[in-house]
PDB file of C-alpha atoms in Angstrom:
ATOM      1  CA  MET A   1     -27.053 -13.648 -11.801  1.00  0.00           C
ATOM      2  CA  MET A   2     -23.509 -13.988 -10.804  1.00  0.00           C
ATOM      3  CA  ARG A   3     -22.408 -14.267 -14.637  1.00  0.00           C
ATOM      4  CA  LEU A   4     -24.236 -10.913 -16.012  1.00  0.00           C
ATOM      5  CA  PHE A   5     -21.618  -9.163 -14.920  1.00  0.00           C
ATOM      6  CA  ILE A   6     -18.835 -10.343 -17.296  1.00  0.00           C
ATOM      7  CA  ALA A   7     -20.888  -9.577 -20.726  1.00  0.00           C
ATOM      8  CA  SER A   8     -21.742  -6.310 -19.333  1.00  0.00           C
ATOM      9  CA  PHE A   9     -17.519  -4.826 -19.291  1.00  0.00           C
ATOM     10  CA  LEU A  10     -16.672  -7.493 -21.478  1.00  0.00           C
ATOM     11  CA  PHE A  11     -18.238  -6.816 -25.014  1.00  0.00           C
ATOM     12  CA  ALA A  12     -19.938  -3.005 -23.103  1.00  0.00           C
ATOM     13  CA  LEU A  13     -17.015  -0.722 -24.173  1.00  0.00           C
ATOM     14  CA  LEU A  14     -14.520  -2.777 -25.183  1.00  0.00           C
ATOM     15  CA  ALA A  15     -16.867  -3.382 -28.176  1.00  0.00           C
ATOM     16  CA  SER A  16     -15.780   0.155 -28.885  1.00  0.00           C
ATOM     17  CA  THR A  17     -11.898  -0.454 -27.732  1.00  0.00           C
ATOM     18  CA  ALA A  18     -12.128  -2.781 -31.527  1.00  0.00           C
ATOM     19  CA  PHE A  19     -13.383   0.502 -33.308  1.00  0.00           C
ATOM     20  CA  ALA A  20     -11.361   2.439 -32.059  1.00  0.00           C
ATOM     21  CA  GLU A  21      -7.631   0.469 -31.990  1.00  0.00           C
ATOM     22  CA  ASN A  22      -8.286   0.230 -35.954  1.00  0.00           C
ATOM     23  CA  LEU A  23      -9.308   3.388 -37.476  1.00  0.00           C
ATOM     24  CA  PRO A  24      -6.644   4.041 -39.877  1.00  0.00           C
ATOM     25  CA  PRO A  25      -4.013   7.614 -39.059  1.00  0.00           C
ATOM     26  CA  ASN A  26      -5.678  11.217 -40.867  1.00  0.00           C
ATOM     27  CA  THR A  27      -7.332   9.087 -43.166  1.00  0.00           C
ATOM     28  CA  LEU A  28     -11.694   9.697 -43.706  1.00  0.00           C
ATOM     29  CA  PRO A  29     -13.060   7.280 -46.294  1.00  0.00           C
ATOM     30  CA  PRO A  30     -16.068   9.439 -47.955  1.00  0.00           C
ATOM     31  CA  SER A  31     -19.078   8.322 -46.894  1.00  0.00           C
ATOM     32  CA  ALA A  32     -18.471   5.804 -43.652  1.00  0.00           C
ATOM     33  CA  PHE A  33     -15.604   3.516 -42.317  1.00  0.00           C
ATOM     34  CA  SER A  34     -14.249   0.216 -43.031  1.00  0.00           C
ATOM     35  CA  MET A  35     -11.353   0.325 -41.243  1.00  0.00           C
ATOM     36  CA  GLN A  36      -9.209  -3.019 -40.075  1.00  0.00           C
ATOM     37  CA  PRO A  37      -5.809  -2.669 -38.569  1.00  0.00           C
ATOM     38  CA  GLU A  38      -2.993  -0.007 -38.494  1.00  0.00           C
ATOM     39  CA  THR A  39      -0.591   0.167 -41.675  1.00  0.00           C
ATOM     40  CA  SER A  40       1.945   1.942 -43.115  1.00  0.00           C
ATOM     41  CA  THR A  41       2.261   3.575 -46.643  1.00  0.00           C
ATOM     42  CA  ASP A  42       6.004   3.798 -46.592  1.00  0.00           C
ATOM     43  CA  LEU A  43       7.112   0.102 -46.705  1.00  0.00           C
ATOM     44  CA  PRO A  44       8.846  -1.199 -50.041  1.00  0.00           C
ATOM     45  CA  PRO A  45       6.870  -3.768 -52.664  1.00  0.00           C
ATOM     46  CA  PRO A  46       5.925  -7.123 -51.167  1.00  0.00           C
ATOM     47  CA  ALA A  47       8.904  -9.490 -51.697  1.00  0.00           C
ATOM     48  CA  LYS A  48       7.672 -12.588 -53.877  1.00  0.00           C
ATOM     49  CA  PRO A  49       4.960 -14.648 -52.270  1.00  0.00           C
ATOM     50  CA  LYS A  50       7.124 -18.000 -50.925  1.00  0.00           C
ATOM     51  CA  ALA A  51       5.590 -21.353 -50.731  1.00  0.00           C
ATOM     52  CA  LYS A  52       2.988 -21.350 -47.074  1.00  0.00           C
ATOM     53  CA  PRO A  53       3.312 -23.637 -44.601  1.00  0.00           C
ATOM     54  CA  LYS A  54       1.575 -26.057 -43.294  1.00  0.00           C
ATOM     55  CA  ALA A  55      -1.528 -24.562 -40.867  1.00  0.00           C
ATOM     56  CA  LYS A  56      -1.651 -24.696 -37.185  1.00  0.00           C
ATOM     57  CA  LYS A  57      -5.083 -24.086 -35.178  1.00  0.00           C
ATOM     58  CA  ALA A  58      -4.918 -20.837 -33.793  1.00  0.00           C
ATOM     59  CA  LYS A  59      -4.582 -20.649 -30.469  1.00  0.00           C
ATOM     60  CA  SER A  60      -7.554 -19.219 -28.479  1.00  0.00           C
ATOM     61  CA  PRO A  61      -8.202 -15.573 -27.376  1.00  0.00           C
ATOM     62  CA  SER A  62      -6.152 -14.609 -24.042  1.00  0.00           C
ATOM     63  CA  SER A  63      -8.485 -12.524 -23.538  1.00  0.00           C
ATOM     64  CA  PRO A  64     -12.122 -11.020 -24.962  1.00  0.00           C
ATOM     65  CA  LEU A  65     -10.322  -7.718 -25.526  1.00  0.00           C
ATOM     66  CA  ALA A  66      -7.469 -10.023 -27.962  1.00  0.00           C
ATOM     67  CA  ALA A  67     -11.636 -11.314 -29.080  1.00  0.00           C
ATOM     68  CA  LEU A  68     -12.977  -8.193 -30.194  1.00  0.00           C
ATOM     69  CA  ALA A  69     -10.073  -6.276 -31.343  1.00  0.00           C
ATOM     70  CA  GLY A  70      -8.474  -9.405 -33.662  1.00  0.00           C
ATOM     71  CA  LYS A  71      -4.402  -7.839 -32.963  1.00  0.00           C
ATOM     72  CA  LYS A  72      -3.150 -11.490 -32.539  1.00  0.00           C
ATOM     73  CA  ASP A  73      -6.366 -13.765 -34.280  1.00  0.00           C
ATOM     74  CA  GLY A  74      -6.872 -11.930 -37.891  1.00  0.00           C
ATOM     75  CA  ALA A  75      -8.009  -8.372 -39.465  1.00  0.00           C
ATOM     76  CA  GLN A  76     -11.150  -8.169 -39.572  1.00  0.00           C
ATOM     77  CA  PHE A  77     -13.401  -5.067 -40.582  1.00  0.00           C
ATOM     78  CA  ILE A  78     -15.264  -2.493 -38.437  1.00  0.00           C
ATOM     79  CA  ASP A  79     -17.461  -0.421 -40.198  1.00  0.00           C
ATOM     80  CA  VAL A  80     -19.202   2.600 -38.541  1.00  0.00           C
ATOM     81  CA  THR A  81     -21.979   4.482 -39.724  1.00  0.00           C
ATOM     82  CA  ALA A  82     -24.448   7.650 -38.549  1.00  0.00           C
ATOM     83  CA  ASP A  83     -26.769  10.434 -40.052  1.00  0.00           C
ATOM     84  CA  GLU A  84     -24.994  13.823 -39.936  1.00  0.00           C
ATOM     85  CA  SER A  85     -21.291  13.290 -40.637  1.00  0.00           C
ATOM     86  CA  LEU A  86     -17.981  11.591 -39.903  1.00  0.00           C
ATOM     87  CA  GLU A  87     -15.312  13.799 -38.784  1.00  0.00           C
ATOM     88  CA  TRP A  88     -11.385  13.944 -39.177  1.00  0.00           C
ATOM     89  CA  HIS A  89     -10.135  17.173 -36.874  1.00  0.00           C
ATOM     90  CA  GLU A  90      -6.336  17.246 -37.426  1.00  0.00           C
ATOM     91  CA  LYS A  91      -5.523  19.509 -34.931  1.00  0.00           C
ATOM     92  CA  GLU A  92      -6.428  17.692 -31.716  1.00  0.00           C
ATOM     93  CA  SER A  93      -6.274  14.470 -33.266  1.00  0.00           C
ATOM     94  CA  LEU A  94      -9.655  13.323 -32.520  1.00  0.00           C
ATOM     95  CA  TYR A  95     -12.592  11.451 -35.333  1.00  0.00           C
ATOM     96  CA  ILE A  96     -15.635  11.775 -34.447  1.00  0.00           C
ATOM     97  CA  ALA A  97     -19.105  10.125 -35.943  1.00  0.00           C
ATOM     98  CA  ARG A  98     -22.246  12.304 -35.433  1.00  0.00           C
ATOM     99  CA  GLY A  99     -25.775  11.466 -35.240  1.00  0.00           C
ATOM    100  CA  HIS A 100     -26.864   8.015 -34.149  1.00  0.00           C
ATOM    101  CA  ALA A 101     -23.667   6.830 -34.804  1.00  0.00           C
ATOM    102  CA  VAL A 102     -23.079   2.798 -35.558  1.00  0.00           C
ATOM    103  CA  ALA A 103     -19.758   0.874 -35.220  1.00  0.00           C
ATOM    104  CA  THR A 104     -20.150  -2.398 -35.922  1.00  0.00           C
ATOM    105  CA  ARG A 105     -17.941  -5.576 -36.230  1.00  0.00           C
ATOM    106  CA  GLY A 106     -18.863  -9.755 -36.613  1.00  0.00           C
ATOM    107  CA  THR A 107     -21.959  -9.271 -34.343  1.00  0.00           C
ATOM    108  CA  MET A 108     -21.017  -6.093 -31.487  1.00  0.00           C
ATOM    109  CA  LYS A 109     -22.311  -3.439 -32.404  1.00  0.00           C
ATOM    110  CA  VAL A 110     -21.969  -0.064 -30.571  1.00  0.00           C
ATOM    111  CA  GLU A 111     -25.017   2.764 -30.557  1.00  0.00           C
ATOM    112  CA  ALA A 112     -24.258   6.372 -29.294  1.00  0.00           C
ATOM    113  CA  ASP A 113     -25.240  10.296 -30.341  1.00  0.00           C
ATOM    114  CA  VAL A 114     -21.550  10.972 -30.918  1.00  0.00           C
ATOM    115  CA  LEU A 115     -18.032   9.008 -30.938  1.00  0.00           C
ATOM    116  CA  LYS A 116     -15.084  10.112 -30.351  1.00  0.00           C
ATOM    117  CA  ALA A 117     -11.961   7.729 -30.823  1.00  0.00           C
ATOM    118  CA  TYR A 118      -9.051   9.998 -30.542  1.00  0.00           C
ATOM    119  CA  ASN A 119      -5.593   9.406 -31.578  1.00  0.00           C
ATOM    120  CA  ARG A 120      -1.795  10.425 -31.030  1.00  0.00           C
ATOM    121  CA  LYS A 121       2.487  10.415 -31.683  1.00  0.00           C
ATOM    122  CA  ASN A 122       4.127   7.199 -30.600  1.00  0.00           C
ATOM    123  CA  PRO A 123       7.536   7.914 -30.335  1.00  0.00           C
ATOM    124  CA  ASP A 124       8.496   5.944 -33.416  1.00  0.00           C
ATOM    125  CA  GLY A 125       6.288   7.709 -35.767  1.00  0.00           C
ATOM    126  CA  SER A 126       3.532   5.422 -36.339  1.00  0.00           C
ATOM    127  CA  SER A 127       0.105   6.782 -34.511  1.00  0.00           C
ATOM    128  CA  GLN A 128      -2.399   5.321 -31.786  1.00  0.00           C
ATOM    129  CA  VAL A 129      -5.828   5.452 -30.419  1.00  0.00           C
ATOM    130  CA  TRP A 130      -5.018   5.811 -26.683  1.00  0.00           C
ATOM    131  CA  ARG A 131      -8.695   7.199 -25.932  1.00  0.00           C
ATOM    132  CA  LEU A 132     -12.439   6.592 -26.838  1.00  0.00           C
ATOM    133  CA  THR A 133     -15.736   8.275 -25.963  1.00  0.00           C
ATOM    134  CA  ALA A 134     -19.459   7.051 -26.750  1.00  0.00           C
ATOM    135  CA  GLU A 135     -21.847  10.068 -25.752  1.00  0.00           C
ATOM    136  CA  GLY A 136     -25.674   9.882 -25.411  1.00  0.00           C
ATOM    137  CA  HIS A 137     -27.432   6.877 -25.885  1.00  0.00           C
ATOM    138  CA  VAL A 138     -24.562   4.591 -25.787  1.00  0.00           C
ATOM    139  CA  LYS A 139     -26.444   0.380 -26.089  1.00  0.00           C
ATOM    140  CA  ILE A 140     -23.758  -2.314 -26.666  1.00  0.00           C
ATOM    141  CA  ILE A 141     -25.396  -5.041 -28.415  1.00  0.00           C
ATOM    142  CA  ASP A 142     -24.156  -8.275 -29.365  1.00  0.00           C
ATOM    143  CA  SER A 143     -26.267 -11.805 -30.196  1.00  0.00           C
ATOM    144  CA  ASN A 144     -27.736 -12.493 -26.356  1.00  0.00           C
ATOM    145  CA  HIS A 145     -26.588  -8.962 -24.342  1.00  0.00           C
ATOM    146  CA  GLU A 146     -27.186  -5.759 -24.645  1.00  0.00           C
ATOM    147  CA  ALA A 147     -25.865  -2.364 -22.256  1.00  0.00           C
ATOM    148  CA  THR A 148     -27.003   1.065 -21.636  1.00  0.00           C
ATOM    149  CA  GLY A 149     -25.840   3.876 -20.389  1.00  0.00           C
ATOM    150  CA  ASP A 150     -25.349   7.990 -21.037  1.00  0.00           C
ATOM    151  CA  LEU A 151     -21.283   7.691 -21.491  1.00  0.00           C
ATOM    152  CA  GLY A 152     -19.195   4.718 -22.138  1.00  0.00           C
ATOM    153  CA  GLU A 153     -15.365   5.395 -22.582  1.00  0.00           C
ATOM    154  CA  TYR A 154     -12.318   3.372 -22.675  1.00  0.00           C
ATOM    155  CA  ASP A 155      -8.380   4.656 -21.534  1.00  0.00           C
ATOM    156  CA  ILE A 156      -6.356   2.622 -23.766  1.00  0.00           C
ATOM    157  CA  ASP A 157      -2.715   3.328 -21.115  1.00  0.00           C
ATOM    158  CA  SER A 158      -4.828   1.833 -17.756  1.00  0.00           C
ATOM    159  CA  ARG A 159      -6.864  -0.633 -19.363  1.00  0.00           C
ATOM    160  CA  ARG A 160      -9.604   0.297 -17.248  1.00  0.00           C
ATOM    161  CA  ALA A 161     -13.426   1.000 -18.839  1.00  0.00           C
ATOM    162  CA  THR A 162     -16.677   2.580 -17.504  1.00  0.00           C
ATOM    163  CA  LEU A 163     -20.502   3.294 -18.628  1.00  0.00           C
ATOM    164  CA  THR A 164     -21.962   6.198 -15.866  1.00  0.00           C
ATOM    165  CA  GLY A 165     -24.934   7.731 -16.911  1.00  0.00           C
ATOM    166  CA  GLY A 166     -28.496   7.651 -15.505  1.00  0.00           C
ATOM    167  CA  ASN A 167     -29.874   4.446 -17.622  1.00  0.00           C
ATOM    168  CA  LEU A 168     -27.146   2.445 -16.312  1.00  0.00           C
ATOM    169  CA  ARG A 169     -28.769  -0.692 -17.845  1.00  0.00           C
ATOM    170  CA  PHE A 170     -27.273  -4.462 -18.356  1.00  0.00           C
ATOM    171  CA  THR A 171     -29.860  -7.564 -19.921  1.00  0.00           C
ATOM    172  CA  SER A 172     -28.901 -11.135 -21.061  1.00  0.00           C
ATOM    173  CA  GLY A 173     -31.788 -13.096 -21.494  1.00  0.00           C
ATOM    174  CA  ALA A 174     -34.431 -12.659 -18.157  1.00  0.00           C
ATOM    175  CA  ASP A 175     -31.195 -11.787 -16.558  1.00  0.00           C
ATOM    176  CA  ILE A 176     -31.230  -7.378 -15.542  1.00  0.00           C
ATOM    177  CA  VAL A 177     -28.436  -5.504 -13.429  1.00  0.00           C
ATOM    178  CA  THR A 178     -28.439  -2.102 -12.611  1.00  0.00           C
ATOM    179  CA  ALA A 179     -26.590   0.838 -11.272  1.00  0.00           C
ATOM    180  CA  SER A 180     -26.999   4.013 -10.394  1.00  0.00           C
ATOM    181  CA  GLU A 181     -23.547   5.579 -10.170  1.00  0.00           C
ATOM    182  CA  SER A 182     -21.133   3.264 -12.992  1.00  0.00           C
ATOM    183  CA  PHE A 183     -20.105  -0.051 -14.444  1.00  0.00           C
ATOM    184  CA  GLU A 184     -16.144  -0.276 -14.150  1.00  0.00           C
ATOM    185  CA  TYR A 185     -13.926  -2.662 -15.920  1.00  0.00           C
ATOM    186  CA  TYR A 186     -10.609  -3.487 -15.060  1.00  0.00           C
ATOM    187  CA  GLU A 187      -8.406  -5.409 -18.131  1.00  0.00           C
ATOM    188  CA  ALA A 188      -5.204  -5.732 -15.758  1.00  0.00           C
ATOM    189  CA  GLU A 189      -5.778  -6.894 -12.733  1.00  0.00           C
ATOM    190  CA  GLY A 190      -9.406  -8.719 -14.382  1.00  0.00           C
ATOM    191  CA  ARG A 191     -12.097  -7.329 -12.320  1.00  0.00           C
ATOM    192  CA  ILE A 192     -15.726  -6.079 -13.738  1.00  0.00           C
ATOM    193  CA  ILE A 193     -17.570  -3.995 -10.577  1.00  0.00           C
ATOM    194  CA  ALA A 194     -21.136  -2.001 -10.380  1.00  0.00           C
ATOM    195  CA  ARG A 195     -21.773   1.090  -8.458  1.00  0.00           C
ATOM    196  CA  GLY A 196     -24.044   2.746  -6.765  1.00  0.00           C
ATOM    197  CA  ASN A 197     -27.767   1.156  -5.574  1.00  0.00           C
ATOM    198  CA  VAL A 198     -26.588  -2.452  -7.722  1.00  0.00           C
ATOM    199  CA  LYS A 199     -29.745  -4.546  -8.434  1.00  0.00           C
ATOM    200  CA  ALA A 200     -29.605  -7.693  -9.675  1.00  0.00           C
ATOM    201  CA  HIS A 201     -32.199  -9.773 -10.790  1.00  0.00           C
ATOM    202  CA  ARG A 202     -32.275 -13.969 -11.860  1.00  0.00           C
ATOM    203  CA  GLU A 203     -34.794 -16.309 -11.788  1.00  0.00           C
ATOM    204  CA  GLY A 204     -36.643 -15.295  -8.344  1.00  0.00           C
ATOM    205  CA  ARG A 205     -33.150 -14.690  -6.661  1.00  0.00           C
ATOM    206  CA  ARG A 206     -32.944 -10.760  -6.656  1.00  0.00           C
ATOM    207  CA  VAL A 207     -29.504  -8.796  -4.875  1.00  0.00           C
ATOM    208  CA  ARG A 208     -29.273  -5.182  -3.711  1.00  0.00           C
ATOM    209  CA  ALA A 209     -25.983  -3.728  -2.610  1.00  0.00           C
ATOM    210  CA  ASP A 210     -24.318  -0.065  -2.654  1.00  0.00           C
ATOM    211  CA  GLU A 211     -21.468  -1.925  -5.084  1.00  0.00           C
ATOM    212  CA  MET A 212     -20.797  -5.133  -6.814  1.00  0.00           C
ATOM    213  CA  THR A 213     -17.513  -6.288  -7.392  1.00  0.00           C
ATOM    214  CA  ALA A 214     -16.837  -9.635  -9.637  1.00  0.00           C
ATOM    215  CA  PHE A 215     -13.278 -11.015  -9.865  1.00  0.00           C
ATOM    216  CA  LEU A 216     -12.120 -12.781 -13.286  1.00  0.00           C
ATOM    217  CA  ALA A 217     -10.108 -15.824 -14.394  1.00  0.00           C
ATOM    218  CA  ASN A 218      -9.357 -17.671 -17.080  1.00  0.00           C
ATOM    219  CA  ASN A 219     -10.636 -20.177 -18.293  1.00  0.00           C
ATOM    220  CA  LYS A 220      -9.317 -23.888 -20.166  1.00  0.00           C
ATOM    221  CA  THR A 221     -10.267 -22.046 -23.834  1.00  0.00           C
ATOM    222  CA  GLY A 222      -8.512 -18.912 -22.847  1.00  0.00           C
ATOM    223  CA  GLY A 223     -10.292 -16.762 -21.712  1.00  0.00           C
ATOM    224  CA  GLN A 224     -12.845 -15.377 -19.079  1.00  0.00           C
ATOM    225  CA  ASP A 225     -14.965 -16.177 -16.831  1.00  0.00           C
ATOM    226  CA  ILE A 226     -15.917 -14.951 -12.957  1.00  0.00           C
ATOM    227  CA  ASP A 227     -14.425 -16.978 -10.441  1.00  0.00           C
ATOM    228  CA  HIS A 228     -16.061 -15.275  -7.199  1.00  0.00           C
ATOM    229  CA  MET A 229     -18.203 -12.091  -5.885  1.00  0.00           C
ATOM    230  CA  GLU A 230     -18.334 -10.150  -3.779  1.00  0.00           C
ATOM    231  CA  ALA A 231     -21.104  -7.217  -2.600  1.00  0.00           C
ATOM    232  CA  ARG A 232     -20.625  -4.875   0.067  1.00  0.00           C
ATOM    233  CA  GLY A 233     -22.905  -2.270   1.780  1.00  0.00           C
ATOM    234  CA  HIS A 234     -26.162  -2.729   2.848  1.00  0.00           C
ATOM    235  CA  VAL A 235     -26.382  -6.192   0.585  1.00  0.00           C
ATOM    236  CA  GLN A 236     -29.829  -7.705   0.439  1.00  0.00           C
ATOM    237  CA  ILE A 237     -30.231 -11.116  -0.818  1.00  0.00           C
ATOM    238  CA  THR A 238     -34.242 -12.175  -1.435  1.00  0.00           C
ATOM    239  CA  THR A 239     -35.798 -14.959  -2.713  1.00  0.00           C
ATOM    240  CA  ASP A 240     -39.954 -16.114  -2.993  1.00  0.00           C
ATOM    241  CA  GLN A 241     -39.306 -18.447   1.054  1.00  0.00           C
ATOM    242  CA  ASP A 242     -36.002 -16.447   2.223  1.00  0.00           C
ATOM    243  CA  ALA A 243     -34.625 -12.850   3.218  1.00  0.00           C
ATOM    244  CA  ALA A 244     -30.655 -11.664   4.505  1.00  0.00           C
ATOM    245  CA  LEU A 245     -29.286  -8.734   5.416  1.00  0.00           C
ATOM    246  CA  CYS A 246     -25.385  -8.524   6.014  1.00  0.00           C
ATOM    247  CA  ASP A 247     -22.535  -5.950   5.065  1.00  0.00           C
ATOM    248  CA  ARG A 248     -20.550  -8.016   3.272  1.00  0.00           C
ATOM    249  CA  ALA A 249     -21.267 -11.010   0.926  1.00  0.00           C
ATOM    250  CA  LEU A 250     -18.759 -13.039  -0.507  1.00  0.00           C
ATOM    251  CA  TYR A 251     -19.625 -15.639  -3.515  1.00  0.00           C
ATOM    252  CA  ASN A 252     -18.021 -18.563  -5.011  1.00  0.00           C
ATOM    253  CA  LEU A 253     -18.985 -19.762  -7.702  1.00  0.00           C
ATOM    254  CA  SER A 254     -17.441 -23.047  -8.869  1.00  0.00           C
ATOM    255  CA  GLN A 255     -18.104 -24.352  -5.225  1.00  0.00           C
ATOM    256  CA  ASP A 256     -21.177 -23.002  -5.468  1.00  0.00           C
ATOM    257  CA  SER A 257     -21.099 -21.476  -2.166  1.00  0.00           C
ATOM    258  CA  ALA A 258     -21.298 -18.444   0.303  1.00  0.00           C
ATOM    259  CA  THR A 259     -19.746 -16.181   3.016  1.00  0.00           C
ATOM    260  CA  LEU A 260     -22.217 -13.879   4.368  1.00  0.00           C
ATOM    261  CA  THR A 261     -20.237 -11.135   7.069  1.00  0.00           C
ATOM    262  CA  GLY A 262     -21.199  -8.450   9.396  1.00  0.00           C
ATOM    263  CA  ASN A 263     -24.608  -7.818  11.392  1.00  0.00           C
ATOM    264  CA  VAL A 264     -26.199 -10.622   9.767  1.00  0.00           C
ATOM    265  CA  ARG A 265     -30.304 -11.098   9.587  1.00  0.00           C
ATOM    266  CA  ILE A 266     -31.634 -14.424   8.200  1.00  0.00           C
ATOM    267  CA  THR A 267     -35.060 -14.672   7.873  1.00  0.00           C
ATOM    268  CA  ARG A 268     -37.423 -17.293   6.184  1.00  0.00           C
ATOM    269  CA  GLY A 269     -41.060 -17.577   7.104  1.00  0.00           C
ATOM    270  CA  GLY A 270     -41.550 -17.019  10.792  1.00  0.00           C
ATOM    271  CA  ASN A 271     -37.462 -18.190  11.795  1.00  0.00           C
ATOM    272  CA  GLN A 272     -34.530 -15.628  11.695  1.00  0.00           C
ATOM    273  CA  LEU A 273     -31.114 -15.469  12.628  1.00  0.00           C
ATOM    274  CA  HIS A 274     -28.701 -13.350  13.590  1.00  0.00           C
ATOM    275  CA  GLY A 275     -25.372 -13.596  13.521  1.00  0.00           C
ATOM    276  CA  ASP A 276     -21.825 -11.865  12.771  1.00  0.00           C
ATOM    277  CA  LYS A 277     -21.465 -15.055   9.733  1.00  0.00           C
ATOM    278  CA  VAL A 278     -22.769 -17.461   7.535  1.00  0.00           C
ATOM    279  CA  GLU A 279     -21.366 -19.919   5.490  1.00  0.00           C
ATOM    280  CA  ALA A 280     -23.995 -21.831   3.052  1.00  0.00           C
ATOM    281  CA  ASN A 281     -23.851 -24.349   0.783  1.00  0.00           C
ATOM    282  CA  PHE A 282     -26.006 -24.324  -2.369  1.00  0.00           C
ATOM    283  CA  LYS A 283     -25.293 -27.394  -3.600  1.00  0.00           C
ATOM    284  CA  THR A 284     -26.673 -28.872   0.043  1.00  0.00           C
ATOM    285  CA  GLY A 285     -29.193 -26.285   1.321  1.00  0.00           C
ATOM    286  CA  GLN A 286     -26.908 -26.450   4.571  1.00  0.00           C
ATOM    287  CA  SER A 287     -26.771 -23.002   6.713  1.00  0.00           C
ATOM    288  CA  ARG A 288     -23.869 -22.623   9.116  1.00  0.00           C
ATOM    289  CA  LEU A 289     -24.261 -19.438  11.784  1.00  0.00           C
ATOM    290  CA  ILE A 290     -20.957 -19.294  13.122  1.00  0.00           C
ATOM    291  CA  ASN A 291     -19.695 -17.012  16.589  1.00  0.00           C
ATOM    292  CA  THR A 292     -17.007 -15.240  15.644  1.00  0.00           C
ATOM    293  CA  GLY A 293     -16.227 -14.041  19.206  1.00  0.00           C
ATOM    294  CA  GLY A 294     -18.285 -10.368  18.852  1.00  0.00           C
ATOM    295  CA  GLY A 295     -20.697 -11.979  20.959  1.00  0.00           C
ATOM    296  CA  ARG A 296     -23.893 -14.894  20.892  1.00  0.00           C
ATOM    297  CA  VAL A 297     -25.439 -16.057  17.816  1.00  0.00           C
ATOM    298  CA  SER A 298     -29.543 -15.884  18.299  1.00  0.00           C
ATOM    299  CA  ALA A 299     -32.111 -18.117  16.655  1.00  0.00           C
ATOM    300  CA  LEU A 300     -35.683 -17.135  16.544  1.00  0.00           C
ATOM    301  CA  ILE A 301     -38.050 -19.937  15.497  1.00  0.00           C
ATOM    302  CA  ALA A 302     -41.904 -19.188  14.851  1.00  0.00           C
ATOM    303  CA  GLY A 303     -43.578 -22.925  16.800  1.00  0.00           C
ATOM    304  CA  SER A 304     -46.800 -24.393  15.539  1.00  0.00           C
ATOM    305  CA  PRO A 305     -50.141 -23.052  16.566  1.00  0.00           C
ATOM    306  CA  GLY A 306     -50.578 -26.361  18.799  1.00  0.00           C
ATOM    307  CA  GLY A 307     -47.224 -26.167  19.883  1.00  0.00           C
ATOM    308  CA  ALA A 308     -45.197 -28.522  20.884  1.00  0.00           C
ATOM    309  CA  ASP A 309     -46.296 -31.870  18.695  1.00  0.00           C
ATOM    310  CA  ASN A 310     -44.920 -35.767  20.255  1.00  0.00           C
ATOM    311  CA  GLY A 311     -42.531 -34.071  22.687  1.00  0.00           C
ATOM    312  CA  LYS A 312     -40.646 -31.789  19.371  1.00  0.00           C
ATOM    313  CA  PRO A 313     -40.731 -28.372  19.433  1.00  0.00           C
ATOM    314  CA  GLY A 314     -43.706 -27.093  17.340  1.00  0.00           C
ATOM    315  CA  GLY A 315     -42.421 -25.572  13.801  1.00  0.00           C
ATOM    316  CA  ALA A 316     -38.800 -28.069  12.874  1.00  0.00           C
ATOM    317  CA  LEU A 317     -37.896 -26.583   9.973  1.00  0.00           C
ATOM    318  CA  ALA A 318     -38.304 -28.088   6.796  1.00  0.00           C
ATOM    319  CA  ALA A 319     -35.595 -27.279   4.706  1.00  0.00           C
ATOM    320  CA  PRO A 320     -32.785 -24.668   4.850  1.00  0.00           C
ATOM    321  CA  LEU A 321     -33.058 -21.430   6.424  1.00  0.00           C
ATOM    322  CA  PHE A 322     -31.307 -18.875   4.389  1.00  0.00           C
ATOM    323  CA  ASN A 323     -31.128 -20.793   0.953  1.00  0.00           C
ATOM    324  CA  PRO A 324     -30.539 -17.514  -1.766  1.00  0.00           C
ATOM    325  CA  ALA A 325     -28.882 -19.596  -4.360  1.00  0.00           C
ATOM    326  CA  LYS A 326     -32.215 -20.765  -5.085  1.00  0.00           C
ATOM    327  CA  ARG A 327     -32.769 -21.205  -9.251  1.00  0.00           C
TER     328      ARG A 327
END
């Protein structure tokens, strides 16, 4: 479940960014945009080509944005089509594609009622798209993922992407994440935030919170993966056997462990735990209830119908009270 959030923004609005950053300035093809990275038309004729050096193995892009934009790894055409019109508004320095606008780059596709790219002049005289939006019935599709919303926006200066609206949803196979307010991706900080009654579901495990944040870290291939994740506000974690309530939950993917804090209540069958902090190791299936000094920890363990058996308390647990990571 935790890995869902990476794709939610790594392709959701950055696919649109790739489209915007490659728009050529002050030009508009007759039927559709066929675009590659911006080049100057005032350069002198190229010199006689020299012998090509020995090819080197290409490095992996440092971030998903670099991979999509193609800045470091070679140009790739982006095709933009629309049912109604493709427009260039010179006064506003604005490109607009209207009517089921579709931007496609490789396996990445962005669909919306309207796609807009805002252009500006740099001090050196070159042009740059600094902001883009996707409006109405926004859908971002990759080979294995799909994200939907009403409005997508990316600001190149702040490197912040947002997806908002009344139909915020991300799916990847059987995995589903929804939110009522927004999905936000902070590229420079390596954070992805889902806000507003966030619900995540994966293979019988369900997590619900006011807000969820995924923290990214570089991997061995030069890309990024989720390192850990935090859920805040009215956190609920449920499986077919367990239920947990708390104010905050921190999950570490590499260690497959979690820490729950703030008015923690855990229920399994008729058994209950109550305290300020719980540490759970999902690899071993063990959990520990900790007294942080704010009060006593407590457990309510249901007895068997026949009471004690051979001097042992009835209803002894054969499995951990808390195991929200059950797969």
